[in-house]
Amino acid sequence: EDKVVQSPLSLVVHEGDTVTLNCSYEVTNFRSLLWYKQEKKAPTFLFMLTSSGIEKKSGRLSSILDKKELFSILNITATQTGDSAIYLCAVAGPTGKLIFGQGTTLQVKP
Amino acid sequence: DAMVIQNPRYQVTQFGKPVTLSCSQTLNHNVMYWYQQKSSQAPKLLFHYYDKDFNNEADTPDNFQSRRPNTSFCFLDIRSPGLGDAAMYLCATSRNTGPGPQYFGPGTRLLVL
């Protein structure tokens, strides 16, 4: 059965800290891995990764995929209170169906 | 701005009373998806349309139906809502059914009394 597992499930840090969120997967016919940020509303798209070893970067956020070891990490540097959210990892197969992990809840304290 | 719009944002219904949730998009995407997200859980795909072709997930209850009258609009009908159907319902779109990103609307939170 296809599955996506995220760790940790929750994390509390202080502003300025750097965090690393993990996502591992076992999905047949992998096509891409996506990261979303979800506050008290719908998920917002962050990154899509398809190739191993190529870092995607957007401001303080970056992500990389390892297709051999079947995992991805999402890094957030110099965290701010506005980074507090649930971060969802999802894997897409050839039909585009997304299989989501359970999410990591990040709380950034002032 | 191109976007995915859901109405209403909050919906209260009574046990067993049919309810319809609405989604529209200005992205001109071919694919529209409906997800159910319960508290502290990941979104779960109910079904999707590729253009007019309807694709139901195997474990989606018959109580849930969908209509897509045109490219821009898609509806989720819950024929007889039960207490267990209270959830956030998310609509998403993508250009095609490939592995590309899906873009989500703000969601409709459904409460069943």
CSV table of C-alpha atoms in Angstrom, one decimal:
chain,number,residue,atom,x,y,z
A,1,GLU,CA,0.0,0.0,0.0
A,2,ASP,CA,1.3,3.5,-0.9
A,3,LYS,CA,2.2,5.6,2.0
A,4,VAL,CA,3.8,8.9,2.9
A,5,VAL,CA,5.2,9.4,6.4
A,6,GLN,CA,6.3,12.7,7.9
A,7,SER,CA,8.4,13.5,10.9
A,8,PRO,CA,8.3,14.9,13.4
A,9,LEU,CA,4.5,15.2,13.8
A,10,SER,CA,4.9,18.4,15.7
A,11,LEU,CA,7.7,20.8,16.5
A,12,VAL,CA,8.0,23.9,18.7
A,13,VAL,CA,10.9,26.3,18.0
A,14,HIS,CA,11.8,30.0,18.7
A,15,GLU,CA,12.1,32.7,16.2
A,16,GLY,CA,15.4,32.6,14.4
A,17,ASP,CA,15.8,28.9,14.7
A,18,THR,CA,16.4,26.6,11.7
A,19,VAL,CA,14.1,23.6,11.3
A,20,THR,CA,14.2,20.5,9.1
A,21,LEU,CA,11.0,18.6,8.3
A,22,ASN,CA,11.2,15.1,6.9
A,23,CYS,CA,9.1,13.2,4.5
A,24,SER,CA,9.6,9.6,3.5
A,25,TYR,CA,7.6,7.6,1.0
A,26,GLU,CA,6.8,4.2,-0.4
A,27,VAL,CA,4.8,4.9,-3.6
A,28,THR,CA,4.6,2.8,-6.7
A,29,ASN,CA,5.1,4.8,-9.9
A,30,PHE,CA,6.4,7.9,-8.2
A,31,ARG,CA,6.3,11.0,-10.4
A,32,SER,CA,6.8,14.0,-8.1
A,33,LEU,CA,6.8,15.1,-4.4
A,34,LEU,CA,5.1,18.2,-3.4
A,35,TRP,CA,5.3,20.4,-0.2
A,36,TYR,CA,2.3,22.5,1.0
A,37,LYS,CA,1.9,24.9,3.8
A,38,GLN,CA,-1.5,24.9,5.5
A,39,GLU,CA,-2.6,27.5,8.0
A,40,LYS,CA,-6.3,27.8,9.0
A,41,LYS,CA,-7.4,27.4,5.5
A,42,ALA,CA,-6.5,25.5,2.3
A,43,PRO,CA,-3.0,24.2,1.6
A,44,THR,CA,-0.7,26.6,-0.2
A,45,PHE,CA,1.7,25.1,-2.8
A,46,LEU,CA,5.4,25.5,-1.9
A,47,PHE,CA,7.6,23.2,-4.0
A,48,MET,CA,7.4,20.4,-6.5
A,49,LEU,CA,10.4,18.0,-6.7
A,50,THR,CA,10.9,15.5,-9.4
A,51,SER,CA,14.7,15.0,-9.6
A,52,SER,CA,17.1,13.8,-7.0
A,53,GLY,CA,19.7,16.2,-5.6
A,54,ILE,CA,18.4,19.4,-7.1
A,55,GLU,CA,17.5,21.9,-4.4
A,56,LYS,CA,14.4,24.1,-4.8
A,57,LYS,CA,14.7,27.4,-2.9
A,58,SER,CA,12.2,30.2,-2.1
A,59,GLY,CA,13.4,32.8,0.3
A,60,ARG,CA,14.1,31.1,3.6
A,61,LEU,CA,12.6,27.8,2.5
A,62,SER,CA,14.4,25.1,0.6
A,63,SER,CA,13.7,21.5,-0.2
A,64,ILE,CA,15.6,18.6,-1.7
A,65,LEU,CA,14.6,15.1,-2.9
A,66,ASP,CA,16.5,11.8,-2.6
A,67,LYS,CA,14.9,9.3,-4.9
A,68,LYS,CA,17.3,6.5,-4.0
A,69,GLU,CA,16.6,6.7,-0.3
A,70,LEU,CA,12.9,7.8,-0.9
A,71,PHE,CA,12.8,10.9,1.2
A,72,SER,CA,12.7,14.6,1.0
A,73,ILE,CA,13.4,17.4,3.5
A,74,LEU,CA,12.0,20.9,3.9
A,75,ASN,CA,14.3,23.4,5.5
A,76,ILE,CA,13.2,26.7,7.0
A,77,THR,CA,16.0,29.1,8.1
A,78,ALA,CA,15.6,32.1,10.4
A,79,THR,CA,12.0,31.0,11.3
A,80,GLN,CA,9.4,33.6,12.0
A,81,THR,CA,6.0,33.4,13.8
A,82,GLY,CA,4.4,33.5,10.4
A,83,ASP,CA,5.9,30.2,9.5
A,84,SER,CA,3.7,28.5,12.1
A,85,ALA,CA,1.5,26.1,10.1
A,86,ILE,CA,1.0,22.5,9.2
A,87,TYR,CA,3.4,21.4,6.5
A,88,LEU,CA,2.1,18.7,4.3
A,89,CYS,CA,4.1,16.4,2.0
A,90,ALA,CA,2.4,14.7,-0.8
A,91,VAL,CA,3.5,12.3,-3.5
A,92,ALA,CA,1.9,12.2,-7.0
A,93,GLY,CA,1.7,9.1,-9.2
A,94,PRO,CA,1.2,9.1,-13.0
A,95,THR,CA,-2.5,10.0,-12.7
A,96,GLY,CA,-1.8,13.0,-10.6
A,97,LYS,CA,-3.5,11.6,-7.5
A,98,LEU,CA,-1.8,13.0,-4.4
A,99,ILE,CA,-1.1,10.8,-1.4
A,100,PHE,CA,-0.6,13.0,1.6
A,101,GLY,CA,1.5,12.5,4.7
A,102,GLN,CA,-0.1,13.2,8.1
A,103,GLY,CA,1.6,16.6,8.2
A,104,THR,CA,4.1,18.3,10.6
A,105,THR,CA,2.6,21.0,12.9
A,106,LEU,CA,5.2,23.7,13.3
A,107,GLN,CA,4.8,26.3,16.0
A,108,VAL,CA,7.3,29.2,16.1
A,109,LYS,CA,7.3,31.2,19.4
A,110,PRO,CA,8.4,34.8,19.5
B,1,ASP,CA,-5.9,37.0,-10.3
B,2,ALA,CA,-6.5,33.5,-11.3
B,3,MET,CA,-7.8,31.5,-8.5
B,4,VAL,CA,-9.9,28.7,-7.1
B,5,ILE,CA,-13.1,29.9,-5.3
B,6,GLN,CA,-15.3,27.9,-2.9
B,7,ASN,CA,-18.7,28.8,-1.7
B,8,PRO,CA,-19.9,28.9,1.0
B,9,ARG,CA,-16.9,29.1,3.3
B,10,TYR,CA,-19.0,27.7,6.1
B,11,GLN,CA,-22.1,25.5,5.8
B,12,VAL,CA,-24.3,24.2,8.5
B,13,THR,CA,-26.8,21.4,7.6
B,14,GLN,CA,-29.0,19.0,9.5
B,15,PHE,CA,-28.5,15.3,9.7
B,16,GLY,CA,-29.9,13.8,6.5
B,17,LYS,CA,-30.6,17.1,4.7
B,18,PRO,CA,-28.9,17.2,1.3
B,19,VAL,CA,-26.3,19.8,0.8
B,20,THR,CA,-24.3,21.2,-2.2
B,21,LEU,CA,-20.9,22.7,-2.0
B,22,SER,CA,-19.6,24.8,-4.9
B,23,CYS,CA,-16.2,25.3,-6.5
B,24,SER,CA,-15.2,27.6,-9.4
B,25,GLN,CA,-11.8,28.3,-11.0
B,26,THR,CA,-10.4,30.9,-13.3
B,27,LEU,CA,-7.3,29.0,-14.1
B,28,ASN,CA,-8.8,27.2,-17.0
B,29,HIS,CA,-7.4,23.9,-15.7
B,30,ASN,CA,-8.7,20.6,-17.1
B,31,VAL,CA,-8.8,18.8,-13.8
B,32,MET,CA,-10.8,19.5,-10.7
B,33,TYR,CA,-10.6,17.5,-7.4
B,34,TRP,CA,-12.6,17.2,-4.3
B,35,TYR,CA,-10.9,16.3,-1.0
B,36,GLN,CA,-12.3,15.7,2.5
B,37,GLN,CA,-10.1,16.8,5.4
B,38,LYS,CA,-11.1,15.9,8.9
B,39,SER,CA,-9.6,17.5,12.0
B,40,SER,CA,-5.9,16.7,12.4
B,41,GLN,CA,-5.9,14.5,9.3
B,42,ALA,CA,-4.4,14.8,5.8
B,43,PRO,CA,-6.7,15.6,2.9
B,44,LYS,CA,-8.4,12.5,1.4
B,45,LEU,CA,-9.3,12.5,-2.3
B,46,LEU,CA,-13.0,11.8,-3.0
B,47,PHE,CA,-13.0,12.0,-6.8
B,48,HIS,CA,-11.8,14.1,-9.7
B,49,TYR,CA,-12.9,15.3,-13.1
B,50,TYR,CA,-10.6,15.4,-16.1
B,51,ASP,CA,-12.7,17.6,-18.3
B,52,LYS,CA,-16.0,15.8,-18.3
B,53,ASP,CA,-14.6,12.4,-17.3
B,54,PHE,CA,-15.5,11.5,-13.7
B,55,ASN,CA,-13.1,9.4,-11.6
B,56,ASN,CA,-14.4,8.1,-8.3
B,57,GLU,CA,-12.0,6.8,-5.6
B,58,ALA,CA,-12.9,3.3,-4.7
B,59,ASP,CA,-13.6,4.1,-1.0
B,60,THR,CA,-15.7,7.2,-1.6
B,61,PRO,CA,-19.2,6.5,-0.2
B,62,ASP,CA,-22.2,6.6,-2.5
B,63,ASN,CA,-23.5,9.4,-0.4
B,64,PHE,CA,-21.1,11.7,-2.1
B,65,GLN,CA,-21.7,12.8,-5.7
B,66,SER,CA,-20.3,15.4,-8.0
B,67,ARG,CA,-21.2,17.4,-11.1
B,68,ARG,CA,-19.1,19.5,-13.4
B,69,PRO,CA,-21.5,21.4,-15.8
B,70,ASN,CA,-18.6,23.3,-17.5
B,71,THR,CA,-14.8,23.8,-17.2
B,72,SER,CA,-15.1,26.5,-14.5
B,73,PHE,CA,-17.5,24.9,-12.1
B,74,CYS,CA,-17.7,21.8,-10.0
B,75,PHE,CA,-20.2,20.8,-7.3
B,76,LEU,CA,-20.0,18.3,-4.4
B,77,ASP,CA,-23.4,16.9,-3.4
B,78,ILE,CA,-23.8,15.1,-0.1
B,79,ARG,CA,-27.2,13.3,-0.4
B,80,SER,CA,-27.8,12.5,3.2
B,81,PRO,CA,-25.1,14.0,5.5
B,82,GLY,CA,-24.2,12.1,8.6
B,83,LEU,CA,-22.4,13.4,11.7
B,84,GLY,CA,-19.3,11.7,10.4
B,85,ASP,CA,-19.3,13.9,7.2
B,86,ALA,CA,-18.5,17.0,9.2
B,87,ALA,CA,-15.2,18.1,7.8
B,88,MET,CA,-13.4,20.7,5.6
B,89,TYR,CA,-14.0,20.1,1.9
B,90,LEU,CA,-11.3,21.2,-0.3
B,91,CYS,CA,-11.5,21.8,-4.1
B,92,ALA,CA,-8.3,21.7,-6.1
B,93,THR,CA,-7.4,22.1,-9.7
B,94,SER,CA,-4.5,21.1,-11.9
B,95,ARG,CA,-3.7,21.7,-15.6
B,96,ASN,CA,-3.6,18.1,-16.4
B,97,THR,CA,-3.6,14.7,-14.6
B,98,GLY,CA,0.2,14.5,-14.6
B,99,PRO,CA,2.4,14.9,-11.5
B,100,GLY,CA,2.2,18.6,-11.5
B,101,PRO,CA,1.0,20.8,-8.6
B,102,GLN,CA,-2.6,21.0,-7.5
B,103,TYR,CA,-3.9,24.4,-6.4
B,104,PHE,CA,-6.4,24.5,-3.6
B,105,GLY,CA,-9.4,26.7,-2.9
B,106,PRO,CA,-10.0,28.1,0.6
B,107,GLY,CA,-12.3,25.2,1.6
B,108,THR,CA,-15.8,24.9,2.9
B,109,ARG,CA,-16.2,23.8,6.5
B,110,LEU,CA,-19.3,21.6,6.9
B,111,LEU,CA,-21.0,21.2,10.2
B,112,VAL,CA,-23.8,18.6,10.5
B,113,LEU,CA,-26.2,19.0,13.4
